[in-house]
PDB file of C-alpha atoms in Angstrom:
ATOM      1  CA  UNK A   1     188.488 187.670 184.441  1.00 49.00           C
ATOM      2  CA  UNK A   2     186.455 186.237 187.335  1.00 49.00           C
ATOM      3  CA  UNK A   3     188.317 184.623 190.220  1.00 54.00           C
ATOM      4  CA  UNK A   4     188.089 180.823 189.887  1.00 58.00           C
ATOM      5  CA  UNK A   5     188.965 180.256 193.529  1.00 70.00           C
ATOM      6  CA  UNK A   6     191.898 178.114 192.392  1.00 85.00           C
ATOM      7  CA  UNK A   7     195.337 179.615 192.850  1.00 93.00           C
ATOM      8  CA  UNK A   8     197.137 177.379 190.356  1.00 95.00           C
ATOM      9  CA  UNK A   9     200.051 179.706 189.608  1.00 97.00           C
ATOM     10  CA  UNK A  10     200.370 180.862 193.212  1.00 97.00           C
ATOM     11  CA  UNK A  11     200.319 177.322 194.575  1.00 97.00           C
ATOM     12  CA  UNK A  12     202.803 175.749 192.152  1.00 97.00           C
ATOM     13  CA  UNK A  13     205.159 178.414 190.759  1.00 97.00           C
ATOM     14  CA  UNK A  14     207.726 178.050 193.555  1.00 96.00           C
ATOM     15  CA  UNK A  15     207.942 174.290 192.979  1.00 97.00           C
ATOM     16  CA  UNK A  16     208.846 174.837 189.319  1.00 97.00           C
ATOM     17  CA  UNK A  17     211.370 177.553 190.154  1.00 96.00           C
ATOM     18  CA  UNK A  18     212.992 175.412 192.857  1.00 96.00           C
ATOM     19  CA  UNK A  19     213.199 172.539 190.358  1.00 95.00           C
ATOM     20  CA  UNK A  20     215.371 174.768 188.162  1.00 93.00           C
ATOM     21  CA  UNK A  21     212.893 176.105 185.597  1.00 94.00           C
ATOM     22  CA  UNK A  22     213.885 179.655 184.692  1.00 91.00           C
ATOM     23  CA  UNK A  23     210.754 180.653 182.782  1.00 95.00           C
ATOM     24  CA  UNK A  24     207.708 180.079 185.018  1.00 97.00           C
ATOM     25  CA  UNK A  25     205.032 182.143 183.291  1.00 97.00           C
ATOM     26  CA  UNK A  26     201.358 182.676 184.131  1.00 98.00           C
ATOM     27  CA  UNK A  27     198.771 182.242 181.377  1.00 97.00           C
ATOM     28  CA  UNK A  28     194.991 182.594 181.594  1.00 96.00           C
ATOM     29  CA  UNK A  29     193.185 179.420 182.701  1.00 91.00           C
ATOM     30  CA  UNK A  30     192.431 177.084 179.798  1.00 89.00           C
ATOM     31  CA  UNK A  31     194.375 179.331 177.410  1.00 90.00           C
ATOM     32  CA  UNK A  32     197.913 180.054 176.312  1.00 86.00           C
ATOM     33  CA  UNK A  33     197.413 183.680 175.427  1.00 92.00           C
ATOM     34  CA  UNK A  34     198.290 186.288 176.411  1.00 94.00           C
ATOM     35  CA  UNK A  35     201.362 185.617 178.527  1.00 95.00           C
ATOM     36  CA  UNK A  36     203.051 188.578 180.244  1.00 96.00           C
ATOM     37  CA  UNK A  37     204.859 190.626 177.610  1.00 95.00           C
ATOM     38  CA  UNK A  38     208.600 190.088 177.168  1.00 96.00           C
ATOM     39  CA  UNK A  39     208.857 186.607 178.691  1.00 96.00           C
ATOM     40  CA  UNK A  40     208.298 184.366 175.654  1.00 92.00           C
ATOM     41  CA  UNK A  41     209.959 183.718 172.324  1.00 87.00           C
ATOM     42  CA  UNK A  42     213.593 183.863 171.287  1.00 85.00           C
ATOM     43  CA  UNK A  43     214.070 187.306 172.838  1.00 91.00           C
ATOM     44  CA  UNK A  44     212.121 186.476 176.019  1.00 92.00           C
ATOM     45  CA  UNK A  45     213.783 186.955 179.354  1.00 95.00           C
ATOM     46  CA  UNK A  46     213.856 184.535 182.269  1.00 95.00           C
ATOM     47  CA  UNK A  47     211.652 185.047 185.274  1.00 96.00           C
ATOM     48  CA  UNK A  48     213.315 186.005 188.547  1.00 96.00           C
ATOM     49  CA  UNK A  49     212.241 185.021 192.065  1.00 96.00           C
ATOM     50  CA  UNK A  50     210.965 188.570 192.630  1.00 97.00           C
ATOM     51  CA  UNK A  51     208.870 188.560 189.442  1.00 97.00           C
ATOM     52  CA  UNK A  52     207.443 185.121 190.232  1.00 98.00           C
ATOM     53  CA  UNK A  53     206.538 186.242 193.766  1.00 97.00           C
ATOM     54  CA  UNK A  54     204.868 189.417 192.468  1.00 98.00           C
ATOM     55  CA  UNK A  55     202.827 187.435 189.959  1.00 98.00           C
ATOM     56  CA  UNK A  56     201.878 184.788 192.546  1.00 97.00           C
ATOM     57  CA  UNK A  57     200.549 187.356 195.008  1.00 97.00           C
ATOM     58  CA  UNK A  58     198.912 189.606 192.429  1.00 96.00           C
ATOM     59  CA  UNK A  59     196.560 189.394 189.500  1.00 94.00           C
ATOM     60  CA  UNK A  60     198.093 186.183 188.121  1.00 97.00           C
ATOM     61  CA  UNK A  61     197.605 184.027 191.245  1.00 97.00           C
ATOM     62  CA  UNK A  62     194.723 182.043 189.723  1.00 96.00           C
ATOM     63  CA  UNK A  63     196.293 181.709 186.268  1.00 96.00           C
ATOM     64  CA  UNK A  64     197.709 178.476 184.813  1.00 96.00           C
ATOM     65  CA  UNK A  65     201.431 177.844 184.383  1.00 95.00           C
ATOM     66  CA  UNK A  66     203.428 177.867 181.167  1.00 94.00           C
ATOM     67  CA  UNK A  67     207.130 177.095 181.023  1.00 94.00           C
ATOM     68  CA  UNK A  68     209.610 178.871 178.788  1.00 92.00           C
ATOM     69  CA  UNK A  69     212.075 176.213 177.699  1.00 89.00           C
ATOM     70  CA  UNK A  70     215.805 176.728 178.212  1.00 86.00           C
ATOM     71  CA  UNK A  71     217.885 176.655 175.024  1.00 85.00           C
ATOM     72  CA  UNK A  72     218.901 173.019 175.605  1.00 90.00           C
ATOM     73  CA  UNK A  73     215.372 171.662 176.189  1.00 89.00           C
ATOM     74  CA  UNK A  74     212.820 170.583 173.607  1.00 90.00           C
ATOM     75  CA  UNK A  75     209.203 170.732 174.774  1.00 87.00           C
ATOM     76  CA  UNK A  76     206.361 168.753 173.258  1.00 88.00           C
ATOM     77  CA  UNK A  77     202.898 170.173 173.923  1.00 81.00           C
ATOM     78  CA  UNK A  78     200.202 167.537 173.552  1.00 80.00           C
TER      79      UNK A  78
END
């Protein structure tokens, strides 16, 4: 994927994590697929600060952000 020059995930992931979101996941720009394996769905695991930092400084820096909802949150994607 060509570098867009925008570091959407890298620039905003810490803000989401500091706001309490536990599933801050990179997804390709203008797409929802594919997210990193093992972080979505009922069996998905939460992201950790170390994982988020690795993604933000690596190949996912210019990706968009998706949020994995906690069990007590309902998300509406419009």
